[in-house]
mmCIF file of C-alpha atoms in Angstrom:
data_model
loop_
_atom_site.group_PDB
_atom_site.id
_atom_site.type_symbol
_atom_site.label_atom_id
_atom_site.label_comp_id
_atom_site.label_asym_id
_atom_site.label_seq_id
_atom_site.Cartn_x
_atom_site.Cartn_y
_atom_site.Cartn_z
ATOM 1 C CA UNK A 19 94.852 114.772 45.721
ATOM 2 C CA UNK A 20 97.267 113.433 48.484
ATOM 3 C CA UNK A 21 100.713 114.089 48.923
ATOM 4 C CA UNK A 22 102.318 111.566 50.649
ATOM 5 C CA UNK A 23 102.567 111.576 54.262
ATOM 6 C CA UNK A 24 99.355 113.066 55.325
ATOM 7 C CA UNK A 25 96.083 111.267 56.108
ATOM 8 C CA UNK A 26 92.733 111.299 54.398
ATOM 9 C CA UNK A 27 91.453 112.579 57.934
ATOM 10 C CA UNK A 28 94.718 115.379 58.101
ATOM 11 C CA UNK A 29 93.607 116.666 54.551
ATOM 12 C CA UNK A 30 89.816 116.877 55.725
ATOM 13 C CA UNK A 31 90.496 118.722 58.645
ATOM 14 C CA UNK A 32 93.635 120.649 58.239
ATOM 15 C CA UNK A 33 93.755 121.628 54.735
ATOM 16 C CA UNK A 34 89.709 121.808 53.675
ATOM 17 C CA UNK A 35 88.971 122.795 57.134
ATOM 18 C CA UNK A 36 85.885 120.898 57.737
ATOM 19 C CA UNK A 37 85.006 118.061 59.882
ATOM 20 C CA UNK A 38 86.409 115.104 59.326
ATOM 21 C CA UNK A 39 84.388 112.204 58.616
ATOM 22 C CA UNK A 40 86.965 109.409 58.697
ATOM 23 C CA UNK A 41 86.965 107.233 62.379
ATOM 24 C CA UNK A 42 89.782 107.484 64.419
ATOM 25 C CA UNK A 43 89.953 105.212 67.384
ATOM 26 C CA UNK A 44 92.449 106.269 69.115
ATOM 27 C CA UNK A 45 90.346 109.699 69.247
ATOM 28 C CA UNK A 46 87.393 107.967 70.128
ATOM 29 C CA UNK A 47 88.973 106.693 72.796
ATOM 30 C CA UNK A 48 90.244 109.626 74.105
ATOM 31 C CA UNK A 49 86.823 111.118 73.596
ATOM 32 C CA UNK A 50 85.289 108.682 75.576
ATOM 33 C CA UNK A 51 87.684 108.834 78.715
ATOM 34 C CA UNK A 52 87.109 112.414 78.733
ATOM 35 C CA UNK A 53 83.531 111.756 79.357
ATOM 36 C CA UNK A 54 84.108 108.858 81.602
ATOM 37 C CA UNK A 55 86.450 111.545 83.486
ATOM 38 C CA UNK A 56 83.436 113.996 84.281
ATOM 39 C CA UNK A 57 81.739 111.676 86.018
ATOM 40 C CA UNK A 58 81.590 110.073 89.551
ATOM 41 C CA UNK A 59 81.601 106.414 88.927
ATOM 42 C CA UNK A 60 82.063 103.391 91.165
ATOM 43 C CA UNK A 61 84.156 101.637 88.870
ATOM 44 C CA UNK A 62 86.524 104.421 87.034
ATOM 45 C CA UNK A 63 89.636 106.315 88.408
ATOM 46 C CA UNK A 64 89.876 109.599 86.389
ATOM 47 C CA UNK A 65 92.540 109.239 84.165
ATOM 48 C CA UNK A 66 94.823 112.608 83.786
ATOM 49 C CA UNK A 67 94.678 114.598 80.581
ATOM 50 C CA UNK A 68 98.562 115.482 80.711
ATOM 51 C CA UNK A 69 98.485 111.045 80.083
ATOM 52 C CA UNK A 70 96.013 111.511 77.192
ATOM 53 C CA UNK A 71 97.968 113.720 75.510
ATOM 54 C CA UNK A 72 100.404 111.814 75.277
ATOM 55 C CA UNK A 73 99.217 108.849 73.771
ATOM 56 C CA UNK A 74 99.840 108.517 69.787
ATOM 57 C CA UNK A 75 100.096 106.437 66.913
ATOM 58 C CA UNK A 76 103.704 105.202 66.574
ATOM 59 C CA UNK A 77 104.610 106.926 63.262
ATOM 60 C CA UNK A 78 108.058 105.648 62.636
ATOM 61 C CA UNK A 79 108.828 101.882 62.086
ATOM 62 C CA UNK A 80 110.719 102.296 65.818
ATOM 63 C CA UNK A 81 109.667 99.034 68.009
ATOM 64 C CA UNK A 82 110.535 101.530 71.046
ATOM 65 C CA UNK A 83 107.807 104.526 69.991
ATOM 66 C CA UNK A 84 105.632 101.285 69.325
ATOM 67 C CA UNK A 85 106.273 99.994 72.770
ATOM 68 C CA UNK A 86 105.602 103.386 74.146
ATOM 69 C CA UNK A 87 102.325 103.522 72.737
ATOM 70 C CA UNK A 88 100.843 100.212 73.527
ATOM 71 C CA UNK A 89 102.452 101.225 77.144
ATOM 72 C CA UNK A 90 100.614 104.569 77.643
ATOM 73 C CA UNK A 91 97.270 103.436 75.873
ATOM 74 C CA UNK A 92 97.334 100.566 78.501
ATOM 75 C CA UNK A 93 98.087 103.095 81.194
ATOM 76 C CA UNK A 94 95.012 105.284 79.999
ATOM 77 C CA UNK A 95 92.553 103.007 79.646
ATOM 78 C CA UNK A 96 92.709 99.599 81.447
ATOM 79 C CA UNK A 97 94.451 101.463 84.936
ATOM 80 C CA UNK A 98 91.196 103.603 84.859
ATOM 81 C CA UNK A 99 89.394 100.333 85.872
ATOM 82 C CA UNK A 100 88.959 100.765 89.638
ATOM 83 C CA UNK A 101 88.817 96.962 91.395
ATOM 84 C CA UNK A 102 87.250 97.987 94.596
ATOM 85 C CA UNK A 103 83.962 99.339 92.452
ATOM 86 C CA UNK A 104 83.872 96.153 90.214
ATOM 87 C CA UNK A 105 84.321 94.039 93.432
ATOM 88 C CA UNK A 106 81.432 95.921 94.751
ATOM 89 C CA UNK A 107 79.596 95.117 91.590
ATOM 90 C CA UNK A 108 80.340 91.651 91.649
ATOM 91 C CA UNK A 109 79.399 91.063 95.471
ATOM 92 C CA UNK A 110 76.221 93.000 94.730
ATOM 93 C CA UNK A 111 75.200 90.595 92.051
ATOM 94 C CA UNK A 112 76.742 87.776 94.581
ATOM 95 C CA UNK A 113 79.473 86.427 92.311
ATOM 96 C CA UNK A 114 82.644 85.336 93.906
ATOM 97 C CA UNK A 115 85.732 86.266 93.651
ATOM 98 C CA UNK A 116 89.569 86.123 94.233
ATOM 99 C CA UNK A 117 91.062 88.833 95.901
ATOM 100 C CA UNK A 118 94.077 89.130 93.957
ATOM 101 C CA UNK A 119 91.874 89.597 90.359
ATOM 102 C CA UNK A 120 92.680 92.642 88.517
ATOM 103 C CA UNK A 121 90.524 94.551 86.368
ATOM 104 C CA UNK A 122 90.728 92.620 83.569
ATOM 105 C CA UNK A 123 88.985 89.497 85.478
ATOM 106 C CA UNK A 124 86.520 91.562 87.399
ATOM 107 C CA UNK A 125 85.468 92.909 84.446
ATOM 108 C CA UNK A 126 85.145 89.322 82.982
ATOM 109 C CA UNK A 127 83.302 88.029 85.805
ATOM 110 C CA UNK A 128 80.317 91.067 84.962
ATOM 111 C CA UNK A 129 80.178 90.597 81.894
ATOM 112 C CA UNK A 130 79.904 86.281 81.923
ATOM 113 C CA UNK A 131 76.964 87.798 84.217
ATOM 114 C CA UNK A 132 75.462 89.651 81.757
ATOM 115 C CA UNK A 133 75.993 86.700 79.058
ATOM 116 C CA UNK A 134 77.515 83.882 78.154
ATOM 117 C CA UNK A 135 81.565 83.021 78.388
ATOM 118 C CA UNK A 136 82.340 83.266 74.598
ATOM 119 C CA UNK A 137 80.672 86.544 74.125
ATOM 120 C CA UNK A 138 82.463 88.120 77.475
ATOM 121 C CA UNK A 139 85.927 86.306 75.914
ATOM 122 C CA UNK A 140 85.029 88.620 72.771
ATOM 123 C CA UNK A 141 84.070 91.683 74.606
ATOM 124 C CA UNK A 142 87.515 91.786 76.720
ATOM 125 C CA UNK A 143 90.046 90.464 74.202
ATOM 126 C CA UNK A 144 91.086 93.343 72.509
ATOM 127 C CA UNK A 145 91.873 94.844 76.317
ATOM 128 C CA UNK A 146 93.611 91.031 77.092
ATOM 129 C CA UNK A 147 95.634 91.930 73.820
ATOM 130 C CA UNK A 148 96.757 95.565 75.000
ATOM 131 C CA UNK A 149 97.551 94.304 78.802
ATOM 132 C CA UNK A 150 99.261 91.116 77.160
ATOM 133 C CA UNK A 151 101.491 93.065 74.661
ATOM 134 C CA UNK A 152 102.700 95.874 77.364
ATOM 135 C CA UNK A 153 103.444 93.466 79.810
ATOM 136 C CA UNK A 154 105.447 91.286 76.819
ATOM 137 C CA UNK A 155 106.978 94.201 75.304
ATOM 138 C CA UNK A 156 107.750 96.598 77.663
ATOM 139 C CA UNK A 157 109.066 93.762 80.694
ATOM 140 C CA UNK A 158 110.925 92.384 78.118
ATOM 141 C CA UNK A 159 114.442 92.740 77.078
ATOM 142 C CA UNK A 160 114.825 94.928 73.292
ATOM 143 C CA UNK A 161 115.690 91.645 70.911
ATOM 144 C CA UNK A 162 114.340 88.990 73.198
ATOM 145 C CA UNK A 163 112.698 86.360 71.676
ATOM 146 C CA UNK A 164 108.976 86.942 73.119
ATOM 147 C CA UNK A 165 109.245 90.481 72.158
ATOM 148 C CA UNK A 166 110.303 89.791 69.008
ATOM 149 C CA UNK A 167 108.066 87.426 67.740
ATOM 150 C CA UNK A 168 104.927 89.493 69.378
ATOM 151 C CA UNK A 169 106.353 92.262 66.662
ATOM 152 C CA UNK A 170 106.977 90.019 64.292
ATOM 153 C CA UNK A 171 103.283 88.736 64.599
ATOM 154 C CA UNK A 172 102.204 92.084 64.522
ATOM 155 C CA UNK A 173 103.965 93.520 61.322
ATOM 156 C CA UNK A 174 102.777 89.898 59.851
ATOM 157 C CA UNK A 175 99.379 90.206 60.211
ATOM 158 C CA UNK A 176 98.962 94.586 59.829
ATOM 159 C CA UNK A 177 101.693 95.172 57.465
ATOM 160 C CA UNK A 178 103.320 97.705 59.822
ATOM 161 C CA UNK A 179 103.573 98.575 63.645
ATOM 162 C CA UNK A 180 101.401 101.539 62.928
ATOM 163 C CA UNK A 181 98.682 99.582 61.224
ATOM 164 C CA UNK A 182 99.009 97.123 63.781
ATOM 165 C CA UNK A 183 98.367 99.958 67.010
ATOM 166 C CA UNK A 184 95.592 101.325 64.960
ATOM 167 C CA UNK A 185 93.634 97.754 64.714
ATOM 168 C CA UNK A 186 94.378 97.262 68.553
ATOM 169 C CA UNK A 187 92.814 100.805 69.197
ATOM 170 C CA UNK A 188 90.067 100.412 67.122
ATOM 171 C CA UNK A 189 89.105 96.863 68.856
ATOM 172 C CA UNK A 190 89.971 98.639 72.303
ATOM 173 C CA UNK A 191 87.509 101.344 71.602
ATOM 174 C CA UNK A 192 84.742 99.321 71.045
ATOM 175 C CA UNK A 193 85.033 96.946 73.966
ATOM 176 C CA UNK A 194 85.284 100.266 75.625
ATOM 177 C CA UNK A 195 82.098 101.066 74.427
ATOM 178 C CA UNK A 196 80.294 98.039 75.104
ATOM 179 C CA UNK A 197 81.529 98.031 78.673
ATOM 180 C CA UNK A 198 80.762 101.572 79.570
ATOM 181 C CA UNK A 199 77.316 100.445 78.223
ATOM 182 C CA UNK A 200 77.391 97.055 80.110
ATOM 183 C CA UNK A 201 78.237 98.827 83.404
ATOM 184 C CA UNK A 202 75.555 101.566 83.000
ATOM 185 C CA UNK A 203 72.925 99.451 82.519
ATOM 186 C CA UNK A 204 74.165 97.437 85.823
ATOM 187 C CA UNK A 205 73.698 100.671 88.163
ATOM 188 C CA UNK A 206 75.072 99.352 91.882
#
C-alpha cells in the first residue's frame, strides 16, 4: 500500500527495488536526448547533461517552479533542433524556405513533406504547445492576464500544474519520437 506522497513508479523502484514498469515521459525524454547526444547528426546540437538534470516535474502548486520547468524542458529539447541541418534538409528535398524560420517551421516544412498538413500539425503541436507556453509564461509579467489564463487553462483541463507538465511531456516525447524517426528515415 501507498503512503501518500510517493508514486506508484517511486514505490516500484525505490522501496521493492525492481524495475519500474510505469512510463515516465519526462524520463523518456531524457533517455532519448541522451542517445540523440552520442551521435553526429545534421540536424541536433548536443544538449548538456548539467541542463538535463535539471529538468523536473513541478511538485509544488508554485506557477514559478511550473514556469521553470516548461522553460528548461523547452531549452532541452526544441534548442537541440539545429536550423542550418534542417535547412539543408529542406533544400535537399528542394522545398523553400524563409530565412528567418526557426526550428519549429523547418521541422514543419519536413514533415508536410513526408505527409499531409493535418498530420504534420499533429506531429509538432505538442512542441508548438511547449515553445508557446515558455514564451507566454516566462516573457510575461507574474499575474498578467495571458499568463494567467494559460495557467488557468492548464489547472482547468489537468487538475493541477503537475498533471498538466506531465501531459505536455508525455505528448512532447512522442512527437520526439516520431521525428527522430521521420528524420532518420530522410538520411541527407
Amino acid at each position: 500500500m501507498l503512503k501518500a506522497g510517493i508514486s506508484q513508479r517511486a514505490y516500484q523502484t525505490d522501496i521493492v527495488g525492481t524495475f519500474s514498469s510505469i512510463e515516465d515521459p519526462l524520463i523518456d525524454i531524457k533517455r532519448q536526448i541522451r542517445a540523440l547526444n552520442k551521435q553526429t547528426l545534421d540536424w541536433w546540437q548536443s544538449r548538456p547533461s548539467e541542463l538535463a538534470n535539471t529538468v523536473h516535474y513541478p511538485f509544488s502548486a508554485s506557477q514559478a517552479e511550473w514556469s521553470d520547468s516548461i522553460l528548461k524542458l523547452s531549452q532541452l529539447l526544441i534548442e537541440g533542433f539545429q536550423v542550418a541541418g534542417l535547412r539543408a534538409r529542406l533544400t535537399k528535398a528542394g522545398i523553400t524556405f524563409e530565412k528567418d524560420w526557426g526550428s519549429l517551421k523547418l521541422l514543419m516544412e519536413l514533415a508536410k513533406s513526408n505527409s499531409d498538413e493535418a498530420t504534420s500539425t499533429k506531429l509538432l503541436k505538442p512542441l508548438r504547445e511547449l515553445q508557446e507556453l515558455r514564451s507566454k509564461v516566462i516573457g510575461h509579467a507574474v499575474g498578467s492576464d495571458k499568463k494567467k489564463k494559460l495557467i488557468d487553462t492548464a489547472m482547468q483541463k489537468h487538475g493541477s500544474l503537475y498533471k498538466h507538465f506531465e501531459s505536455l511531456s508525455s505528448d512532447c516525447n512522442r512527437a520526439l519520437e516520431q521525428i527522430v524517426a521521420m528524420l532518420s528515415a530522410s538520411v541527407p
